[in-house]
Amino acid sequence: MGRYKIKDLSHYFKQYKKSVKNPVRFWDKIASDHFEWHQRWSNVLDFDMKEARFEWFKDAKLNITINCIDRHLKKKGDQVAIIFEPNNVDEEVQNITYKELYARVAKMANVLTEMGISKGDRVCIYLPMIPELAVSLLACARIGAVHSVVFAGFSSVALSTRINDCDCKLLITADGGFRGSKVIDLKQIADEALKSCPGIKDVLVVKRTHQPVSMTPDRDYWLQPLLDEAAAMHVAEVMDAEDPLFILYTSGSTGKPKGMLHTTAGYMVYMGYTFKNVFAFKKGDIYWCTADIGWITGHSYIVYGPLLNGATTVLFEGIPSYPDHGRFWDVIQKHKVNIFYTAPTAIRALAKESAAYFENRDLSSLKVIGSVGEPINEEAWKWYYENIGRRRCPLVDTWWQTETGGIMISPLAFVTPTKPSHATLPLPGIQPALMDELGNEIHGNLVSGNLCIKFPWPGMARTIYGNHQRYIDTYFSTYPGRYFSGDGALRDETGYYRITGRVDDIVIVSGHNLGTAPLEDLINSHPSVAESAIVGFPHDIKGNALYGFVILKEEAGNSDGDEIRKEINQLISDNIGPIAKLDKIQFVQGLPKTRSGKIMRRILRKIAENELNSLGDTSTLLNPEVVDNIMSNRL
Ligand code: WTA
């Protein structure tokens, strides 16, 4: 166990050094000692950073679900694997033991096979946060099908784009989903999406809300009767180390969303190792990550990471404000949660509410608290540390991405001294570098630059599904030979990293990554819009909000501005989802452009941020006069 669990800071430094000096030996040991394999690898790592080709644990054979479930059955069969906490407080909690999880996954795997799904097929999962969601992921992995989960808050257009991009054969959805006091008509949205998804042959429908839905004959099937018929036993498909495990879409700065493809063995090893160490997981701990499984945080740290470690993981269907703003603290008290992992946007929202919501809750079970998804500002960090962690729980601010698969830079609980708003130190095996605009690495401390990773790690994405060139161009060409994260960071006097935020055209709104260019393309498709530019600006709770500068076509001159604003946001809701709506829409006469015709977003960002005195040099603009006009009409 010595190598796997890091005990203290000096052990961390020792392990870190080893992992950099001899990464192959380092990962070889971890993979050998802590996972179950059908066949060992012939080679730990083969790679080419320029071509973005990575092969971890070549020739190894395994099934990740054997590591997540089967191997725990002997000793932990009756231990709870998943605690399902429903949205509605009066609905019963489900405690799913490892044995029951095995049976549910086996049945689901048999149903999928029965529907003609086999190894390599893509299955789209569009479900609310209910046990069937976790079970579906695992069942796909069990039979070697590639799961592609689409967040249940996405619109029908976003769903169909994702289904078609990776050519899914089957869709798993539900009649509806509960979300606070609202009911989401998932099946109806899915039906709309499927009008343009000829590849989908069958749809499995979970009954959740029991609302009436239309079922298309020979395409749509209620899931439960099929599960009832299926055998509760399943022999796992033997997978190759580099066989795809899942695809998960993330926004791009331009064009359509990127289907990040993760493979089997490396992802498994990395999730197992990082979960254990970052959260100092101990046998018997109750762990709760509040993310949605529709995002990478849910994949890696609700499902795979915890289950690989035989943990008890809470799956929460609801939202932090329902039935009131004390819900998170109630759930912690109710299930005696030991490790709690959430997002800064939730923390900021809850910090604004009355202290009565958390003061009289028993949070004494908490041992470790975590944050993920965007930079956590000092105020939120301190509020979380003092009021929820009660100054005794280490707060792990974990930096990572859909692309990295798992946590990259973070304190290790009880090992790394924390510092507000700092993700602190890289995990063993992770070699960060800060780069300047000219492509040189910036050495030393008290510096800032663009955050890159110099050496492969097992959990990294292998490609963008169907477009390897885009993978190379986006991540491996800005700084040849290195992975470029798209984030900026500072390194403080002790070598701690502080992530400052995106340096590209992605804005993180309430923890959701949104590319501004695809949004602009969409807005420009509105009949009254001539051109638009979108930038982010700071928002108290959401972290960032979106500000749109829109030039209307001449013929729209007399139309009602508010009406057009509404239509623009409706367009966004319909095509992407309500999360991407603009907070402010300012109609402008022109946009500041360079002589080569490029929009100067830097200036628009300053205006949106209300930093009118630091616009910088505007004299090189093609049309400096538009800036004054935009400033004076700022919203
Ligand atoms: C941001 C979420 C600062 C960052 C796991 C990154 C963070 C993007 C942190 C990835 C953090 C995530 N501090 N920023 N602790 N964690 N980010 O793909 O900009 O949804 O590039 O993965 O979130 O978002 P994604």
PDB file of C-alpha atoms in Angstrom, residues 176-422:
ATOM      1  CA  GLY A 176     -38.910  13.197 -17.298  1.00  0.00           C
ATOM      2  CA  GLY A 177     -36.666  14.488 -14.572  1.00  0.00           C
ATOM      3  CA  PHE A 178     -37.252  16.237 -11.257  1.00  0.00           C
ATOM      4  CA  ARG A 179     -35.224  19.334 -10.667  1.00  0.00           C
ATOM      5  CA  GLY A 180     -36.224  21.310  -7.623  1.00  0.00           C
ATOM      6  CA  SER A 181     -39.867  22.233  -8.075  1.00  0.00           C
ATOM      7  CA  LYS A 182     -39.645  21.783 -11.841  1.00  0.00           C
ATOM      8  CA  VAL A 183     -40.209  18.771 -14.024  1.00  0.00           C
ATOM      9  CA  ILE A 184     -38.049  18.484 -17.143  1.00  0.00           C
ATOM     10  CA  ASP A 185     -39.741  16.849 -20.132  1.00  0.00           C
ATOM     11  CA  LEU A 186     -36.781  14.737 -21.115  1.00  0.00           C
ATOM     12  CA  LYS A 187     -38.624  12.324 -23.382  1.00  0.00           C
ATOM     13  CA  GLN A 188     -40.246  15.141 -25.284  1.00  0.00           C
ATOM     14  CA  ILE A 189     -36.868  16.829 -25.788  1.00  0.00           C
ATOM     15  CA  ALA A 190     -35.370  13.508 -26.843  1.00  0.00           C
ATOM     16  CA  ASP A 191     -38.218  12.898 -29.337  1.00  0.00           C
ATOM     17  CA  GLU A 192     -37.546  16.277 -30.883  1.00  0.00           C
ATOM     18  CA  ALA A 193     -33.820  15.504 -31.104  1.00  0.00           C
ATOM     19  CA  LEU A 194     -34.410  12.084 -32.642  1.00  0.00           C
ATOM     20  CA  LYS A 195     -36.207  13.618 -35.613  1.00  0.00           C
ATOM     21  CA  SER A 196     -32.728  14.317 -36.920  1.00  0.00           C
ATOM     22  CA  CYS A 197     -30.880  11.262 -35.610  1.00  0.00           C
ATOM     23  CA  PRO A 198     -31.333   8.461 -38.145  1.00  0.00           C
ATOM     24  CA  GLY A 199     -28.608   6.392 -36.470  1.00  0.00           C
ATOM     25  CA  ILE A 200     -30.631   5.761 -33.309  1.00  0.00           C
ATOM     26  CA  LYS A 201     -32.376   2.435 -33.691  1.00  0.00           C
ATOM     27  CA  ASP A 202     -33.796   2.005 -30.201  1.00  0.00           C
ATOM     28  CA  VAL A 203     -34.637   4.083 -27.162  1.00  0.00           C
ATOM     29  CA  LEU A 204     -34.774   2.748 -23.623  1.00  0.00           C
ATOM     30  CA  VAL A 205     -36.998   4.832 -21.376  1.00  0.00           C
ATOM     31  CA  VAL A 206     -36.749   4.945 -17.602  1.00  0.00           C
ATOM     32  CA  LYS A 207     -39.991   5.746 -15.802  1.00  0.00           C
ATOM     33  CA  ARG A 208     -39.164   8.467 -13.341  1.00  0.00           C
ATOM     34  CA  THR A 209     -41.816  11.180 -13.247  1.00  0.00           C
ATOM     35  CA  HIS A 210     -44.672   8.987 -14.532  1.00  0.00           C
ATOM     36  CA  GLN A 211     -45.851  11.810 -16.769  1.00  0.00           C
ATOM     37  CA  PRO A 212     -47.568  10.839 -20.026  1.00  0.00           C
ATOM     38  CA  VAL A 213     -45.124  10.577 -22.929  1.00  0.00           C
ATOM     39  CA  SER A 214     -45.418   9.361 -26.468  1.00  0.00           C
ATOM     40  CA  MET A 215     -43.734   6.054 -27.219  1.00  0.00           C
ATOM     41  CA  THR A 216     -42.801   5.331 -30.829  1.00  0.00           C
ATOM     42  CA  PRO A 217     -43.580   1.690 -31.644  1.00  0.00           C
ATOM     43  CA  ASP A 218     -40.585  -0.513 -32.485  1.00  0.00           C
ATOM     44  CA  ARG A 219     -38.242   2.207 -31.321  1.00  0.00           C
ATOM     45  CA  ASP A 220     -39.098   3.118 -27.741  1.00  0.00           C
ATOM     46  CA  TYR A 221     -39.142   0.593 -24.900  1.00  0.00           C
ATOM     47  CA  TRP A 222     -39.862   1.050 -21.209  1.00  0.00           C
ATOM     48  CA  LEU A 223     -36.723  -0.111 -19.470  1.00  0.00           C
ATOM     49  CA  GLN A 224     -38.140  -1.721 -16.357  1.00  0.00           C
ATOM     50  CA  PRO A 225     -40.010  -4.645 -17.958  1.00  0.00           C
ATOM     51  CA  LEU A 226     -36.846  -5.504 -19.907  1.00  0.00           C
ATOM     52  CA  LEU A 227     -34.752  -5.394 -16.738  1.00  0.00           C
ATOM     53  CA  ASP A 228     -37.278  -7.603 -14.993  1.00  0.00           C
ATOM     54  CA  GLU A 229     -36.752 -10.250 -17.644  1.00  0.00           C
ATOM     55  CA  ALA A 230     -32.962 -10.005 -17.728  1.00  0.00           C
ATOM     56  CA  ALA A 231     -30.505 -12.249 -15.911  1.00  0.00           C
ATOM     57  CA  ALA A 232     -28.736 -10.769 -12.881  1.00  0.00           C
ATOM     58  CA  MET A 233     -25.442 -12.292 -13.934  1.00  0.00           C
ATOM     59  CA  HIS A 234     -23.065 -11.094 -16.600  1.00  0.00           C
ATOM     60  CA  VAL A 235     -19.626 -12.103 -17.770  1.00  0.00           C
ATOM     61  CA  ALA A 236     -17.725  -8.909 -18.460  1.00  0.00           C
ATOM     62  CA  GLU A 237     -16.313  -8.294 -21.903  1.00  0.00           C
ATOM     63  CA  VAL A 238     -12.528  -8.414 -21.917  1.00  0.00           C
ATOM     64  CA  MET A 239     -11.284  -5.034 -23.061  1.00  0.00           C
ATOM     65  CA  ASP A 240      -7.984  -3.886 -24.398  1.00  0.00           C
ATOM     66  CA  ALA A 241      -6.177  -1.193 -22.402  1.00  0.00           C
ATOM     67  CA  GLU A 242      -6.711   1.385 -25.132  1.00  0.00           C
ATOM     68  CA  ASP A 243     -10.275   0.441 -26.062  1.00  0.00           C
ATOM     69  CA  PRO A 244     -12.521   3.501 -25.774  1.00  0.00           C
ATOM     70  CA  LEU A 245     -14.442   3.781 -22.517  1.00  0.00           C
ATOM     71  CA  PHE A 246     -16.423   6.937 -23.128  1.00  0.00           C
ATOM     72  CA  ILE A 247     -16.889  10.107 -25.093  1.00  0.00           C
ATOM     73  CA  LEU A 248     -17.814  13.313 -23.305  1.00  0.00           C
ATOM     74  CA  TYR A 249     -18.405  16.592 -25.076  1.00  0.00           C
ATOM     75  CA  THR A 250     -16.849  19.856 -24.040  1.00  0.00           C
ATOM     76  CA  SER A 251     -17.216  23.290 -25.631  1.00  0.00           C
ATOM     77  CA  GLY A 252     -14.710  24.456 -28.156  1.00  0.00           C
ATOM     78  CA  SER A 253     -13.614  28.050 -28.722  1.00  0.00           C
ATOM     79  CA  THR A 254     -14.809  27.557 -32.271  1.00  0.00           C
ATOM     80  CA  GLY A 255     -17.050  25.187 -34.153  1.00  0.00           C
ATOM     81  CA  LYS A 256     -18.928  22.247 -32.789  1.00  0.00           C
ATOM     82  CA  PRO A 257     -18.385  20.671 -29.368  1.00  0.00           C
ATOM     83  CA  LYS A 258     -15.410  18.388 -28.983  1.00  0.00           C
ATOM     84  CA  GLY A 259     -16.066  14.740 -28.184  1.00  0.00           C
ATOM     85  CA  MET A 260     -13.216  13.972 -25.805  1.00  0.00           C
ATOM     86  CA  LEU A 261     -12.442  10.282 -25.979  1.00  0.00           C
ATOM     87  CA  HIS A 262     -11.162   8.463 -22.918  1.00  0.00           C
ATOM     88  CA  THR A 263      -9.865   4.916 -22.958  1.00  0.00           C
ATOM     89  CA  THR A 264      -9.952   2.113 -20.453  1.00  0.00           C
ATOM     90  CA  ALA A 265      -6.806   1.224 -18.538  1.00  0.00           C
ATOM     91  CA  GLY A 266      -5.100   4.587 -18.117  1.00  0.00           C
ATOM     92  CA  TYR A 267      -8.334   6.275 -17.096  1.00  0.00           C
ATOM     93  CA  MET A 268      -8.999   3.554 -14.531  1.00  0.00           C
ATOM     94  CA  VAL A 269      -5.552   3.728 -12.969  1.00  0.00           C
ATOM     95  CA  TYR A 270      -5.610   7.498 -12.807  1.00  0.00           C
ATOM     96  CA  MET A 271      -9.108   7.785 -11.294  1.00  0.00           C
ATOM     97  CA  GLY A 272      -8.383   5.141  -8.687  1.00  0.00           C
ATOM     98  CA  TYR A 273      -5.138   6.769  -7.647  1.00  0.00           C
ATOM     99  CA  THR A 274      -6.292  10.390  -7.614  1.00  0.00           C
ATOM    100  CA  PHE A 275      -9.531   9.728  -5.749  1.00  0.00           C
ATOM    101  CA  LYS A 276      -7.719   7.882  -2.997  1.00  0.00           C
ATOM    102  CA  ASN A 277      -5.042  10.520  -2.495  1.00  0.00           C
ATOM    103  CA  VAL A 278      -6.733  13.851  -3.079  1.00  0.00           C
ATOM    104  CA  PHE A 279      -9.600  13.078  -0.711  1.00  0.00           C
ATOM    105  CA  ALA A 280      -7.601  10.853   1.667  1.00  0.00           C
ATOM    106  CA  PHE A 281     -10.296   8.263   1.222  1.00  0.00           C
ATOM    107  CA  LYS A 282     -10.440   5.626   3.958  1.00  0.00           C
ATOM    108  CA  LYS A 283     -12.494   2.454   4.062  1.00  0.00           C
ATOM    109  CA  GLY A 284     -16.000   3.198   5.279  1.00  0.00           C
ATOM    110  CA  ASP A 285     -15.986   6.872   4.277  1.00  0.00           C
ATOM    111  CA  ILE A 286     -19.215   8.300   2.875  1.00  0.00           C
ATOM    112  CA  TYR A 287     -18.371  10.495  -0.069  1.00  0.00           C
ATOM    113  CA  TRP A 288     -20.541  13.042  -1.831  1.00  0.00           C
ATOM    114  CA  CYS A 289     -19.790  14.922  -5.003  1.00  0.00           C
ATOM    115  CA  THR A 290     -22.625  17.272  -5.973  1.00  0.00           C
ATOM    116  CA  ALA A 291     -21.767  17.466  -9.679  1.00  0.00           C
ATOM    117  CA  ASP A 292     -23.990  16.016 -12.382  1.00  0.00           C
ATOM    118  CA  ILE A 293     -22.829  12.797 -14.042  1.00  0.00           C
ATOM    119  CA  GLY A 294     -23.402  14.670 -17.297  1.00  0.00           C
ATOM    120  CA  TRP A 295     -20.043  16.360 -16.717  1.00  0.00           C
ATOM    121  CA  ILE A 296     -16.569  14.912 -16.272  1.00  0.00           C
ATOM    122  CA  THR A 297     -16.601  15.545 -12.516  1.00  0.00           C
ATOM    123  CA  GLY A 298     -19.533  13.177 -12.222  1.00  0.00           C
ATOM    124  CA  HIS A 299     -17.973  10.520 -14.458  1.00  0.00           C
ATOM    125  CA  SER A 300     -14.657  10.515 -12.645  1.00  0.00           C
ATOM    126  CA  TYR A 301     -15.608  11.380  -9.083  1.00  0.00           C
ATOM    127  CA  ILE A 302     -19.172  10.205  -8.582  1.00  0.00           C
ATOM    128  CA  VAL A 303     -18.939   6.961 -10.502  1.00  0.00           C
ATOM    129  CA  TYR A 304     -15.518   5.608 -11.431  1.00  0.00           C
ATOM    130  CA  GLY A 305     -13.081   7.001  -8.823  1.00  0.00           C
ATOM    131  CA  PRO A 306     -15.186   6.191  -5.746  1.00  0.00           C
ATOM    132  CA  LEU A 307     -16.298   2.769  -6.974  1.00  0.00           C
ATOM    133  CA  LEU A 308     -12.742   1.801  -7.913  1.00  0.00           C
ATOM    134  CA  ASN A 309     -11.900   2.420  -4.267  1.00  0.00           C
ATOM    135  CA  GLY A 310     -14.919   0.570  -2.906  1.00  0.00           C
ATOM    136  CA  ALA A 311     -16.361   3.782  -1.495  1.00  0.00           C
ATOM    137  CA  THR A 312     -19.950   4.704  -0.721  1.00  0.00           C
ATOM    138  CA  THR A 313     -20.888   7.480  -3.136  1.00  0.00           C
ATOM    139  CA  VAL A 314     -23.935   9.702  -2.795  1.00  0.00           C
ATOM    140  CA  LEU A 315     -25.945  10.353  -5.937  1.00  0.00           C
ATOM    141  CA  PHE A 316     -28.090  13.447  -5.460  1.00  0.00           C
ATOM    142  CA  GLU A 317     -30.923  14.154  -7.839  1.00  0.00           C
ATOM    143  CA  GLY A 318     -31.818  17.641  -6.651  1.00  0.00           C
ATOM    144  CA  ILE A 319     -30.451  21.160  -6.482  1.00  0.00           C
ATOM    145  CA  PRO A 320     -28.915  23.138  -3.598  1.00  0.00           C
ATOM    146  CA  SER A 321     -31.928  25.436  -3.198  1.00  0.00           C
ATOM    147  CA  TYR A 322     -34.734  22.884  -2.962  1.00  0.00           C
ATOM    148  CA  PRO A 323     -36.793  22.621  -0.832  1.00  0.00           C
ATOM    149  CA  ASP A 324     -34.635  25.357   0.720  1.00  0.00           C
ATOM    150  CA  HIS A 325     -31.056  26.567   0.809  1.00  0.00           C
ATOM    151  CA  GLY A 326     -30.177  24.158   3.581  1.00  0.00           C
ATOM    152  CA  ARG A 327     -30.485  21.077   1.364  1.00  0.00           C
ATOM    153  CA  PHE A 328     -26.738  20.352   1.020  1.00  0.00           C
ATOM    154  CA  TRP A 329     -26.240  20.625   4.763  1.00  0.00           C
ATOM    155  CA  ASP A 330     -29.276  18.442   5.429  1.00  0.00           C
ATOM    156  CA  VAL A 331     -27.936  15.733   3.162  1.00  0.00           C
ATOM    157  CA  ILE A 332     -24.508  15.872   4.827  1.00  0.00           C
ATOM    158  CA  GLN A 333     -26.121  15.523   8.229  1.00  0.00           C
ATOM    159  CA  LYS A 334     -28.543  12.830   7.125  1.00  0.00           C
ATOM    160  CA  HIS A 335     -25.978  10.545   5.501  1.00  0.00           C
ATOM    161  CA  LYS A 336     -23.058  11.488   7.746  1.00  0.00           C
ATOM    162  CA  VAL A 337     -21.003  12.507   4.748  1.00  0.00           C
ATOM    163  CA  ASN A 338     -17.246  12.463   5.386  1.00  0.00           C
ATOM    164  CA  ILE A 339     -15.973  13.889   2.115  1.00  0.00           C
ATOM    165  CA  PHE A 340     -17.871  16.641   0.318  1.00  0.00           C
ATOM    166  CA  TYR A 341     -16.942  17.912  -3.142  1.00  0.00           C
ATOM    167  CA  THR A 342     -18.769  20.808  -4.803  1.00  0.00           C
ATOM    168  CA  ALA A 343     -18.368  23.844  -7.082  1.00  0.00           C
ATOM    169  CA  PRO A 344     -17.548  27.488  -6.295  1.00  0.00           C
ATOM    170  CA  THR A 345     -20.752  28.693  -7.919  1.00  0.00           C
ATOM    171  CA  ALA A 346     -22.804  26.644  -5.425  1.00  0.00           C
ATOM    172  CA  ILE A 347     -20.665  27.874  -2.547  1.00  0.00           C
ATOM    173  CA  ARG A 348     -21.113  31.517  -3.547  1.00  0.00           C
ATOM    174  CA  ALA A 349     -24.856  31.085  -3.912  1.00  0.00           C
ATOM    175  CA  LEU A 350     -25.210  29.396  -0.510  1.00  0.00           C
ATOM    176  CA  ALA A 351     -22.912  31.867   1.231  1.00  0.00           C
ATOM    177  CA  LYS A 352     -25.436  34.567   0.366  1.00  0.00           C
ATOM    178  CA  GLU A 353     -28.208  32.801   2.248  1.00  0.00           C
ATOM    179  CA  SER A 354     -29.000  33.000   5.941  1.00  0.00           C
ATOM    180  CA  ALA A 355     -26.507  31.392   8.322  1.00  0.00           C
ATOM    181  CA  ALA A 356     -29.468  29.614   9.912  1.00  0.00           C
ATOM    182  CA  TYR A 357     -29.317  27.129   7.045  1.00  0.00           C
ATOM    183  CA  PHE A 358     -25.975  25.703   8.112  1.00  0.00           C
ATOM    184  CA  GLU A 359     -25.322  26.854  11.677  1.00  0.00           C
ATOM    185  CA  ASN A 360     -27.548  24.384  13.405  1.00  0.00           C
ATOM    186  CA  ARG A 361     -26.788  21.455  11.114  1.00  0.00           C
ATOM    187  CA  ASP A 362     -24.539  18.721  12.414  1.00  0.00           C
ATOM    188  CA  LEU A 363     -21.648  18.783   9.976  1.00  0.00           C
ATOM    189  CA  SER A 364     -19.272  17.005  12.337  1.00  0.00           C
ATOM    190  CA  SER A 365     -19.009  13.963  10.056  1.00  0.00           C
ATOM    191  CA  LEU A 366     -17.119  16.058   7.497  1.00  0.00           C
ATOM    192  CA  LYS A 367     -13.438  15.330   7.179  1.00  0.00           C
ATOM    193  CA  VAL A 368     -12.462  16.746   3.805  1.00  0.00           C
ATOM    194  CA  ILE A 369     -14.146  19.361   1.604  1.00  0.00           C
ATOM    195  CA  GLY A 370     -13.353  20.034  -2.031  1.00  0.00           C
ATOM    196  CA  SER A 371     -13.933  22.500  -4.850  1.00  0.00           C
ATOM    197  CA  VAL A 372     -13.833  22.114  -8.622  1.00  0.00           C
ATOM    198  CA  GLY A 373     -14.838  23.691 -11.892  1.00  0.00           C
ATOM    199  CA  GLU A 374     -13.571  27.241 -11.802  1.00  0.00           C
ATOM    200  CA  PRO A 375     -11.297  29.427  -9.723  1.00  0.00           C
ATOM    201  CA  ILE A 376     -12.576  29.728  -6.163  1.00  0.00           C
ATOM    202  CA  ASN A 377     -12.224  33.334  -5.015  1.00  0.00           C
ATOM    203  CA  GLU A 378     -10.751  34.003  -1.574  1.00  0.00           C
ATOM    204  CA  GLU A 379     -14.016  35.097  -0.047  1.00  0.00           C
ATOM    205  CA  ALA A 380     -15.805  31.923  -1.093  1.00  0.00           C
ATOM    206  CA  TRP A 381     -12.806  29.794  -0.066  1.00  0.00           C
ATOM    207  CA  LYS A 382     -12.821  31.282   3.428  1.00  0.00           C
ATOM    208  CA  TRP A 383     -16.566  31.051   3.824  1.00  0.00           C
ATOM    209  CA  TYR A 384     -16.484  27.377   2.828  1.00  0.00           C
ATOM    210  CA  TYR A 385     -13.482  26.563   5.004  1.00  0.00           C
ATOM    211  CA  GLU A 386     -14.845  28.347   8.069  1.00  0.00           C
ATOM    212  CA  ASN A 387     -18.549  27.625   7.949  1.00  0.00           C
ATOM    213  CA  ILE A 388     -18.744  24.225   6.351  1.00  0.00           C
ATOM    214  CA  GLY A 389     -15.288  22.807   7.023  1.00  0.00           C
ATOM    215  CA  ARG A 390     -15.456  24.491  10.462  1.00  0.00           C
ATOM    216  CA  ARG A 391     -11.729  25.173  10.152  1.00  0.00           C
ATOM    217  CA  ARG A 392     -10.890  21.545  10.690  1.00  0.00           C
ATOM    218  CA  CYS A 393     -11.385  20.043   7.240  1.00  0.00           C
ATOM    219  CA  PRO A 394      -8.720  20.522   4.604  1.00  0.00           C
ATOM    220  CA  LEU A 395     -10.227  22.261   1.555  1.00  0.00           C
ATOM    221  CA  VAL A 396      -8.898  20.704  -1.628  1.00  0.00           C
ATOM    222  CA  ASP A 397      -9.150  23.102  -4.562  1.00  0.00           C
ATOM    223  CA  THR A 398      -8.793  20.668  -7.447  1.00  0.00           C
ATOM    224  CA  TRP A 399      -7.762  21.869 -10.883  1.00  0.00           C
ATOM    225  CA  TRP A 400      -8.433  19.642 -13.858  1.00  0.00           C
ATOM    226  CA  GLN A 401     -10.465  19.354 -17.073  1.00  0.00           C
ATOM    227  CA  THR A 402     -12.643  17.068 -19.173  1.00  0.00           C
ATOM    228  CA  GLU A 403      -9.523  16.538 -21.249  1.00  0.00           C
ATOM    229  CA  THR A 404      -7.323  15.531 -18.320  1.00  0.00           C
ATOM    230  CA  GLY A 405      -9.797  12.899 -17.102  1.00  0.00           C
ATOM    231  CA  GLY A 406      -8.870  13.392 -13.460  1.00  0.00           C
ATOM    232  CA  ILE A 407      -7.469  15.850 -10.930  1.00  0.00           C
ATOM    233  CA  MET A 408      -4.090  17.321 -11.916  1.00  0.00           C
ATOM    234  CA  ILE A 409      -3.144  20.063  -9.472  1.00  0.00           C
ATOM    235  CA  SER A 410      -4.584  19.949  -5.973  1.00  0.00           C
ATOM    236  CA  PRO A 411      -3.720  19.718  -2.344  1.00  0.00           C
ATOM    237  CA  LEU A 412      -3.761  16.150  -1.038  1.00  0.00           C
ATOM    238  CA  ALA A 413      -5.958  16.203   2.049  1.00  0.00           C
ATOM    239  CA  PHE A 414      -3.937  16.014   5.290  1.00  0.00           C
ATOM    240  CA  VAL A 415      -0.726  16.116   3.249  1.00  0.00           C
ATOM    241  CA  THR A 416      -0.463  19.471   1.467  1.00  0.00           C
ATOM    242  CA  PRO A 417      -0.893  22.651   3.527  1.00  0.00           C
ATOM    243  CA  THR A 418      -3.682  24.584   1.847  1.00  0.00           C
ATOM    244  CA  LYS A 419      -3.759  28.242   0.849  1.00  0.00           C
ATOM    245  CA  PRO A 420      -6.929  30.120  -0.149  1.00  0.00           C
ATOM    246  CA  SER A 421      -7.606  30.133  -3.900  1.00  0.00           C
ATOM    247  CA  HIS A 422      -4.549  28.022  -4.648  1.00  0.00           C
TER     248      HIS A 422
END
